[in-house]
Amino acid sequence: NAGVTQTPKFRILKIGQSMTLQCTQDMNHNYMYWYRQDPGMGLKLIYYSVGAGITDKGEVPNGYNVSRSTTEDFPLRLELAAPSQTSVYFCASSPLAGSGEQYFGPGTRLTVT
Amino acid sequence: GESVGLHLPTLSVQEGDNSIINCAYSNSASDYFIWYKQESGKGPQFIIDIRSNMDKRQGQRVTVLLNKTVKHLSLQIAATQPGDSAVYFCAENLSLNGGSQGNLIFGKGTKLSVKP
């Protein structure tokens, strides 16, 4: 299994541009999550999904959107990039409800200038 | 604000010594805690978890202790090795919308450096 994969690894955006961060998992996990990690900080939850077709906001959802059309994919969309969205983005998945054992991807480093 | 935090931002230990990484939480209703390890340039990796009905849990070379009275937990790493060098995060399970979806609140992390 490849686990959780994310693309791209790095990206530089200009203010106001849009992009989609891709996340795919091949473990058939129902639960998927998007986090952002600012320098020297812990991770903050952006959005999560408990299964295909079901998504919900996390702690810091403003400026982002998600969709979950399949079990495997959970893309994160930035519509109008702002410097405050400069961060490292991690996608994670988990097989169990209420489990803290999440499997993380390698991350996408995004810079907005 | 964050309900999960860490006492020390950095910890340096000698190879072979035991390491203790501490974490404080503020929400007395929290009932599930997790430790993650994050190596440079990688995503976090699950180490061990503990529920509030326990005060100690052991894994391979790691032990987590939970003191609910003072809202404190710690991660002990036995015989620390160079490969243990990383940032360690404690995380608290956050229940959103009345249900527990595995949503985590992370602390800021402690950087562990192992000296050979």
PDB file of C-alpha atoms in Angstrom:
ATOM      1  CA  ASN A   1       0.000   0.000   0.000  1.00  0.00           C
ATOM      2  CA  ALA A   2       1.145   3.522  -0.778  1.00  0.00           C
ATOM      3  CA  GLY A   3      -0.796   4.838   2.228  1.00  0.00           C
ATOM      4  CA  VAL A   4      -1.716   8.510   2.000  1.00  0.00           C
ATOM      5  CA  THR A   5      -0.285  10.409  -0.948  1.00  0.00           C
ATOM      6  CA  GLN A   6      -0.390  14.149  -1.534  1.00  0.00           C
ATOM      7  CA  THR A   7       0.375  16.271  -4.549  1.00  0.00           C
ATOM      8  CA  PRO A   8       2.041  18.606  -5.185  1.00  0.00           C
ATOM      9  CA  LYS A   9       4.919  18.560  -2.700  1.00  0.00           C
ATOM     10  CA  PHE A  10       5.598  22.266  -3.114  1.00  0.00           C
ATOM     11  CA  ARG A  11       3.722  25.153  -4.651  1.00  0.00           C
ATOM     12  CA  ILE A  12       4.073  28.920  -4.858  1.00  0.00           C
ATOM     13  CA  LEU A  13       0.916  30.905  -5.492  1.00  0.00           C
ATOM     14  CA  LYS A  14       0.305  34.559  -6.093  1.00  0.00           C
ATOM     15  CA  ILE A  15      -2.325  36.338  -4.002  1.00  0.00           C
ATOM     16  CA  GLY A  16      -5.771  35.716  -5.433  1.00  0.00           C
ATOM     17  CA  GLN A  17      -4.865  32.573  -7.347  1.00  0.00           C
ATOM     18  CA  SER A  18      -6.668  29.286  -6.810  1.00  0.00           C
ATOM     19  CA  MET A  19      -5.437  25.729  -6.510  1.00  0.00           C
ATOM     20  CA  THR A  20      -6.424  22.262  -5.415  1.00  0.00           C
ATOM     21  CA  LEU A  21      -4.321  20.128  -3.118  1.00  0.00           C
ATOM     22  CA  GLN A  22      -4.794  16.471  -3.896  1.00  0.00           C
ATOM     23  CA  CYS A  23      -4.997  13.687  -1.330  1.00  0.00           C
ATOM     24  CA  THR A  24      -5.503   9.993  -2.014  1.00  0.00           C
ATOM     25  CA  GLN A  25      -5.450   6.992   0.295  1.00  0.00           C
ATOM     26  CA  ASP A  26      -5.485   3.339  -0.694  1.00  0.00           C
ATOM     27  CA  MET A  27      -6.353   1.863   2.699  1.00  0.00           C
ATOM     28  CA  ASN A  28     -10.135   2.056   2.269  1.00  0.00           C
ATOM     29  CA  HIS A  29     -10.428   4.369   5.263  1.00  0.00           C
ATOM     30  CA  ASN A  30     -13.712   6.147   5.757  1.00  0.00           C
ATOM     31  CA  TYR A  31     -12.336   9.034   7.783  1.00  0.00           C
ATOM     32  CA  MET A  32     -10.170  11.677   6.170  1.00  0.00           C
ATOM     33  CA  TYR A  33      -8.802  14.978   7.422  1.00  0.00           C
ATOM     34  CA  TRP A  34      -7.037  18.102   6.268  1.00  0.00           C
ATOM     35  CA  TYR A  35      -4.676  19.956   8.596  1.00  0.00           C
ATOM     36  CA  ARG A  36      -2.428  22.929   8.253  1.00  0.00           C
ATOM     37  CA  GLN A  37       0.807  23.376  10.165  1.00  0.00           C
ATOM     38  CA  ASP A  38       2.314  26.797  10.564  1.00  0.00           C
ATOM     39  CA  PRO A  39       6.027  27.114  11.441  1.00  0.00           C
ATOM     40  CA  GLY A  40       6.818  25.947  14.967  1.00  0.00           C
ATOM     41  CA  MET A  41       3.207  25.082  15.660  1.00  0.00           C
ATOM     42  CA  GLY A  42       1.007  22.061  15.983  1.00  0.00           C
ATOM     43  CA  LEU A  43      -1.501  21.035  13.370  1.00  0.00           C
ATOM     44  CA  LYS A  44      -4.911  22.649  13.059  1.00  0.00           C
ATOM     45  CA  LEU A  45      -7.882  20.857  11.540  1.00  0.00           C
ATOM     46  CA  ILE A  46      -9.351  22.506   8.440  1.00  0.00           C
ATOM     47  CA  TYR A  47     -11.984  20.028   7.237  1.00  0.00           C
ATOM     48  CA  TYR A  48     -12.813  16.409   7.772  1.00  0.00           C
ATOM     49  CA  SER A  49     -14.944  13.728   6.152  1.00  0.00           C
ATOM     50  CA  VAL A  50     -16.554  10.627   7.631  1.00  0.00           C
ATOM     51  CA  GLY A  51     -17.243   9.025   4.283  1.00  0.00           C
ATOM     52  CA  ALA A  52     -17.922   9.660   0.625  1.00  0.00           C
ATOM     53  CA  GLY A  53     -20.336  12.549   0.209  1.00  0.00           C
ATOM     54  CA  ILE A  54     -20.017  13.762   3.811  1.00  0.00           C
ATOM     55  CA  THR A  55     -17.755  16.611   4.867  1.00  0.00           C
ATOM     56  CA  ASP A  56     -17.687  19.037   7.761  1.00  0.00           C
ATOM     57  CA  LYS A  57     -15.735  22.016   9.025  1.00  0.00           C
ATOM     58  CA  GLY A  58     -12.902  21.763  11.474  1.00  0.00           C
ATOM     59  CA  GLU A  59     -11.218  24.432  13.541  1.00  0.00           C
ATOM     60  CA  VAL A  60      -9.960  26.719  10.717  1.00  0.00           C
ATOM     61  CA  PRO A  61     -12.140  26.235   7.584  1.00  0.00           C
ATOM     62  CA  ASN A  62     -12.274  29.804   6.279  1.00  0.00           C
ATOM     63  CA  GLY A  63     -10.785  30.194   2.815  1.00  0.00           C
ATOM     64  CA  TYR A  64     -10.974  26.493   2.000  1.00  0.00           C
ATOM     65  CA  ASN A  65     -13.398  24.033   0.498  1.00  0.00           C
ATOM     66  CA  VAL A  66     -13.424  20.267   0.217  1.00  0.00           C
ATOM     67  CA  SER A  67     -15.295  17.518  -1.544  1.00  0.00           C
ATOM     68  CA  ARG A  68     -15.405  13.752  -1.096  1.00  0.00           C
ATOM     69  CA  SER A  69     -16.840  12.017  -4.115  1.00  0.00           C
ATOM     70  CA  THR A  70     -14.987   8.748  -3.495  1.00  0.00           C
ATOM     71  CA  THR A  71     -13.595   6.918  -0.475  1.00  0.00           C
ATOM     72  CA  GLU A  72     -10.066   7.337  -1.804  1.00  0.00           C
ATOM     73  CA  ASP A  73      -9.898  11.042  -2.654  1.00  0.00           C
ATOM     74  CA  PHE A  74     -10.274  14.133  -0.505  1.00  0.00           C
ATOM     75  CA  PRO A  75      -9.113  17.254  -2.363  1.00  0.00           C
ATOM     76  CA  LEU A  76      -8.714  20.622  -0.649  1.00  0.00           C
ATOM     77  CA  ARG A  77      -9.522  23.736  -2.647  1.00  0.00           C
ATOM     78  CA  LEU A  78      -8.152  27.232  -2.066  1.00  0.00           C
ATOM     79  CA  GLU A  79     -10.214  29.720  -4.046  1.00  0.00           C
ATOM     80  CA  LEU A  80      -8.530  33.094  -3.432  1.00  0.00           C
ATOM     81  CA  ALA A  81      -5.104  32.505  -1.984  1.00  0.00           C
ATOM     82  CA  ALA A  82      -3.946  34.866   0.760  1.00  0.00           C
ATOM     83  CA  PRO A  83      -0.540  35.174   2.471  1.00  0.00           C
ATOM     84  CA  SER A  84      -2.137  33.862   5.669  1.00  0.00           C
ATOM     85  CA  GLN A  85      -2.585  30.526   3.900  1.00  0.00           C
ATOM     86  CA  THR A  86       1.156  30.029   3.618  1.00  0.00           C
ATOM     87  CA  SER A  87       1.633  26.795   5.506  1.00  0.00           C
ATOM     88  CA  VAL A  88       2.316  23.091   5.240  1.00  0.00           C
ATOM     89  CA  TYR A  89      -0.832  21.104   4.552  1.00  0.00           C
ATOM     90  CA  PHE A  90      -1.258  17.526   5.715  1.00  0.00           C
ATOM     91  CA  CYS A  91      -3.929  15.073   4.737  1.00  0.00           C
ATOM     92  CA  ALA A  92      -4.682  12.131   7.015  1.00  0.00           C
ATOM     93  CA  SER A  93      -6.980   9.136   7.115  1.00  0.00           C
ATOM     94  CA  SER A  94      -8.271   6.786   9.768  1.00  0.00           C
ATOM     95  CA  PRO A  95     -10.239   3.548   9.665  1.00  0.00           C
ATOM     96  CA  LEU A  96     -12.079   3.999  12.941  1.00  0.00           C
ATOM     97  CA  ALA A  97     -14.477   6.552  14.334  1.00  0.00           C
ATOM     98  CA  GLY A  98     -13.113   8.216  17.434  1.00  0.00           C
ATOM     99  CA  SER A  99      -9.605   6.902  16.819  1.00  0.00           C
ATOM    100  CA  GLY A 100      -6.628   9.167  17.237  1.00  0.00           C
ATOM    101  CA  GLU A 101      -4.523   6.822  15.142  1.00  0.00           C
ATOM    102  CA  GLN A 102      -4.424   8.718  11.922  1.00  0.00           C
ATOM    103  CA  TYR A 103      -2.183   8.040   8.957  1.00  0.00           C
ATOM    104  CA  PHE A 104      -0.628  11.162   7.511  1.00  0.00           C
ATOM    105  CA  GLY A 105       0.614  12.013   4.068  1.00  0.00           C
ATOM    106  CA  PRO A 106       3.995  13.684   3.473  1.00  0.00           C
ATOM    107  CA  GLY A 107       2.504  17.178   3.214  1.00  0.00           C
ATOM    108  CA  THR A 108       2.298  20.006   0.698  1.00  0.00           C
ATOM    109  CA  ARG A 109       4.329  23.119   1.362  1.00  0.00           C
ATOM    110  CA  LEU A 110       2.416  26.132   0.071  1.00  0.00           C
ATOM    111  CA  THR A 111       3.722  29.678  -0.164  1.00  0.00           C
ATOM    112  CA  VAL A 112       1.449  32.571  -1.105  1.00  0.00           C
ATOM    113  CA  THR A 113       3.211  35.790  -2.144  1.00  0.00           C
TER     114      THR A 113
ATOM    115  CA  GLY B   1      -7.437  29.044  22.507  1.00  0.00           C
ATOM    116  CA  GLU B   2      -5.524  25.797  22.493  1.00  0.00           C
ATOM    117  CA  SER B   3      -6.348  23.416  25.271  1.00  0.00           C
ATOM    118  CA  VAL B   4      -3.288  21.260  24.726  1.00  0.00           C
ATOM    119  CA  GLY B   5       0.181  22.611  25.376  1.00  0.00           C
ATOM    120  CA  LEU B   6       3.705  21.546  26.225  1.00  0.00           C
ATOM    121  CA  HIS B   7       6.019  22.470  29.078  1.00  0.00           C
ATOM    122  CA  LEU B   8       9.280  22.537  27.133  1.00  0.00           C
ATOM    123  CA  PRO B   9       9.866  23.411  23.505  1.00  0.00           C
ATOM    124  CA  THR B  10      13.210  21.551  23.263  1.00  0.00           C
ATOM    125  CA  LEU B  11      14.780  18.576  24.960  1.00  0.00           C
ATOM    126  CA  SER B  12      18.311  17.298  24.509  1.00  0.00           C
ATOM    127  CA  VAL B  13      19.294  13.870  25.819  1.00  0.00           C
ATOM    128  CA  GLN B  14      22.258  11.560  25.585  1.00  0.00           C
ATOM    129  CA  GLU B  15      21.903   8.443  23.491  1.00  0.00           C
ATOM    130  CA  GLY B  16      20.883   5.565  25.733  1.00  0.00           C
ATOM    131  CA  ASP B  17      19.253   7.764  28.360  1.00  0.00           C
ATOM    132  CA  ASN B  18      15.536   7.878  28.978  1.00  0.00           C
ATOM    133  CA  SER B  19      13.532  10.840  27.666  1.00  0.00           C
ATOM    134  CA  ILE B  20      10.466  12.365  29.229  1.00  0.00           C
ATOM    135  CA  ILE B  21       8.288  14.717  27.223  1.00  0.00           C
ATOM    136  CA  ASN B  22       5.515  16.520  29.057  1.00  0.00           C
ATOM    137  CA  CYS B  23       2.157  17.879  28.021  1.00  0.00           C
ATOM    138  CA  ALA B  24      -0.532  19.813  29.857  1.00  0.00           C
ATOM    139  CA  TYR B  25      -4.157  20.078  28.896  1.00  0.00           C
ATOM    140  CA  SER B  26      -6.772  22.475  30.161  1.00  0.00           C
ATOM    141  CA  ASN B  27     -10.091  20.797  29.366  1.00  0.00           C
ATOM    142  CA  SER B  28     -10.986  18.497  32.232  1.00  0.00           C
ATOM    143  CA  ALA B  29     -13.619  16.862  30.030  1.00  0.00           C
ATOM    144  CA  SER B  30     -10.967  15.579  27.608  1.00  0.00           C
ATOM    145  CA  ASP B  31     -10.914  11.812  27.668  1.00  0.00           C
ATOM    146  CA  TYR B  32      -8.562  10.685  24.950  1.00  0.00           C
ATOM    147  CA  PHE B  33      -4.966  11.660  24.259  1.00  0.00           C
ATOM    148  CA  ILE B  34      -2.508  10.726  21.578  1.00  0.00           C
ATOM    149  CA  TRP B  35       1.221  11.148  21.020  1.00  0.00           C
ATOM    150  CA  TYR B  36       2.651  11.729  17.563  1.00  0.00           C
ATOM    151  CA  LYS B  37       6.213  11.870  16.288  1.00  0.00           C
ATOM    152  CA  GLN B  38       7.137  14.116  13.385  1.00  0.00           C
ATOM    153  CA  GLU B  39      10.481  13.780  11.703  1.00  0.00           C
ATOM    154  CA  SER B  40      11.832  16.655   9.677  1.00  0.00           C
ATOM    155  CA  GLY B  41      10.012  17.042   6.361  1.00  0.00           C
ATOM    156  CA  LYS B  42       7.514  14.279   7.087  1.00  0.00           C
ATOM    157  CA  GLY B  43       3.970  13.940   8.285  1.00  0.00           C
ATOM    158  CA  PRO B  44       3.216  13.013  11.907  1.00  0.00           C
ATOM    159  CA  GLN B  45       3.368   9.365  12.867  1.00  0.00           C
ATOM    160  CA  PHE B  46       1.176   7.821  15.564  1.00  0.00           C
ATOM    161  CA  ILE B  47       3.098   6.550  18.589  1.00  0.00           C
ATOM    162  CA  ILE B  48       0.652   5.674  21.341  1.00  0.00           C
ATOM    163  CA  ASP B  49      -2.687   6.715  22.784  1.00  0.00           C
ATOM    164  CA  ILE B  50      -4.393   6.608  26.150  1.00  0.00           C
ATOM    165  CA  ARG B  51      -7.941   7.014  27.355  1.00  0.00           C
ATOM    166  CA  SER B  52      -8.918   8.715  30.554  1.00  0.00           C
ATOM    167  CA  ASN B  53      -9.944   5.459  32.243  1.00  0.00           C
ATOM    168  CA  MET B  54      -6.254   4.535  32.327  1.00  0.00           C
ATOM    169  CA  ASP B  55      -3.278   6.230  33.973  1.00  0.00           C
ATOM    170  CA  LYS B  56      -0.528   4.331  32.194  1.00  0.00           C
ATOM    171  CA  ARG B  57      -0.043   2.595  28.893  1.00  0.00           C
ATOM    172  CA  GLN B  58       3.059   0.965  27.498  1.00  0.00           C
ATOM    173  CA  GLY B  59       4.235   0.341  23.985  1.00  0.00           C
ATOM    174  CA  GLN B  60       7.526  -0.636  22.490  1.00  0.00           C
ATOM    175  CA  ARG B  61      10.115   1.473  24.371  1.00  0.00           C
ATOM    176  CA  VAL B  62       7.454   4.094  25.098  1.00  0.00           C
ATOM    177  CA  THR B  63       5.177   4.690  28.060  1.00  0.00           C
ATOM    178  CA  VAL B  64       2.462   7.283  28.360  1.00  0.00           C
ATOM    179  CA  LEU B  65       1.361   8.457  31.793  1.00  0.00           C
ATOM    180  CA  LEU B  66      -1.837  10.358  32.422  1.00  0.00           C
ATOM    181  CA  ASN B  67      -2.500  12.367  35.575  1.00  0.00           C
ATOM    182  CA  LYS B  68      -6.049  13.600  35.425  1.00  0.00           C
ATOM    183  CA  THR B  69      -5.802  15.379  38.764  1.00  0.00           C
ATOM    184  CA  VAL B  70      -3.332  17.922  37.411  1.00  0.00           C
ATOM    185  CA  LYS B  71      -4.323  17.490  33.763  1.00  0.00           C
ATOM    186  CA  HIS B  72      -0.921  16.355  32.663  1.00  0.00           C
ATOM    187  CA  LEU B  73       0.419  13.614  30.476  1.00  0.00           C
ATOM    188  CA  SER B  74       3.900  12.526  29.613  1.00  0.00           C
ATOM    189  CA  LEU B  75       5.658  10.382  27.073  1.00  0.00           C
ATOM    190  CA  GLN B  76       8.616   8.377  28.270  1.00  0.00           C
ATOM    191  CA  ILE B  77      11.061   6.939  25.762  1.00  0.00           C
ATOM    192  CA  ALA B  78      13.410   4.299  27.083  1.00  0.00           C
ATOM    193  CA  ALA B  79      17.000   4.000  25.870  1.00  0.00           C
ATOM    194  CA  THR B  80      16.679   6.949  23.513  1.00  0.00           C
ATOM    195  CA  GLN B  81      18.263   6.426  20.115  1.00  0.00           C
ATOM    196  CA  PRO B  82      19.367   8.869  17.398  1.00  0.00           C
ATOM    197  CA  GLY B  83      16.347   7.773  15.358  1.00  0.00           C
ATOM    198  CA  ASP B  84      14.121   9.163  18.083  1.00  0.00           C
ATOM    199  CA  SER B  85      15.210  12.705  17.207  1.00  0.00           C
ATOM    200  CA  ALA B  86      12.034  14.454  16.076  1.00  0.00           C
ATOM    201  CA  VAL B  87       9.277  16.783  17.219  1.00  0.00           C
ATOM    202  CA  TYR B  88       6.768  15.124  19.511  1.00  0.00           C
ATOM    203  CA  PHE B  89       3.191  16.326  19.713  1.00  0.00           C
ATOM    204  CA  CYS B  90       0.512  15.479  22.169  1.00  0.00           C
ATOM    205  CA  ALA B  91      -3.006  15.702  20.800  1.00  0.00           C
ATOM    206  CA  GLU B  92      -6.421  15.693  22.346  1.00  0.00           C
ATOM    207  CA  ASN B  93      -9.437  14.134  20.737  1.00  0.00           C
ATOM    208  CA  LEU B  94     -11.980  16.823  19.987  1.00  0.00           C
ATOM    209  CA  SER B  95     -15.623  15.934  19.797  1.00  0.00           C
ATOM    210  CA  LEU B  96     -17.347  18.072  17.178  1.00  0.00           C
ATOM    211  CA  ASN B  97     -21.076  18.295  16.623  1.00  0.00           C
ATOM    212  CA  GLY B  98     -21.762  16.033  19.561  1.00  0.00           C
ATOM    213  CA  GLY B  99     -19.842  13.106  18.157  1.00  0.00           C
ATOM    214  CA  SER B 100     -16.277  11.871  18.310  1.00  0.00           C
ATOM    215  CA  GLN B 101     -14.952  11.841  14.766  1.00  0.00           C
ATOM    216  CA  GLY B 102     -11.289  11.474  15.650  1.00  0.00           C
ATOM    217  CA  ASN B 103     -10.791  15.210  15.312  1.00  0.00           C
ATOM    218  CA  LEU B 104      -7.579  16.143  17.024  1.00  0.00           C
ATOM    219  CA  ILE B 105      -6.293  19.284  18.715  1.00  0.00           C
ATOM    220  CA  PHE B 106      -2.510  19.322  18.658  1.00  0.00           C
ATOM    221  CA  GLY B 107      -0.123  21.022  21.013  1.00  0.00           C
ATOM    222  CA  LYS B 108       2.851  22.982  19.707  1.00  0.00           C
ATOM    223  CA  GLY B 109       5.362  20.165  20.034  1.00  0.00           C
ATOM    224  CA  THR B 110       8.645  19.411  21.766  1.00  0.00           C
ATOM    225  CA  LYS B 111      11.792  18.960  19.735  1.00  0.00           C
ATOM    226  CA  LEU B 112      13.837  16.033  20.971  1.00  0.00           C
ATOM    227  CA  SER B 113      17.530  15.966  20.079  1.00  0.00           C
ATOM    228  CA  VAL B 114      19.594  12.890  20.840  1.00  0.00           C
ATOM    229  CA  LYS B 115      23.305  13.396  21.348  1.00  0.00           C
ATOM    230  CA  PRO B 116      25.549  10.471  20.353  1.00  0.00           C
TER     231      PRO B 116
END
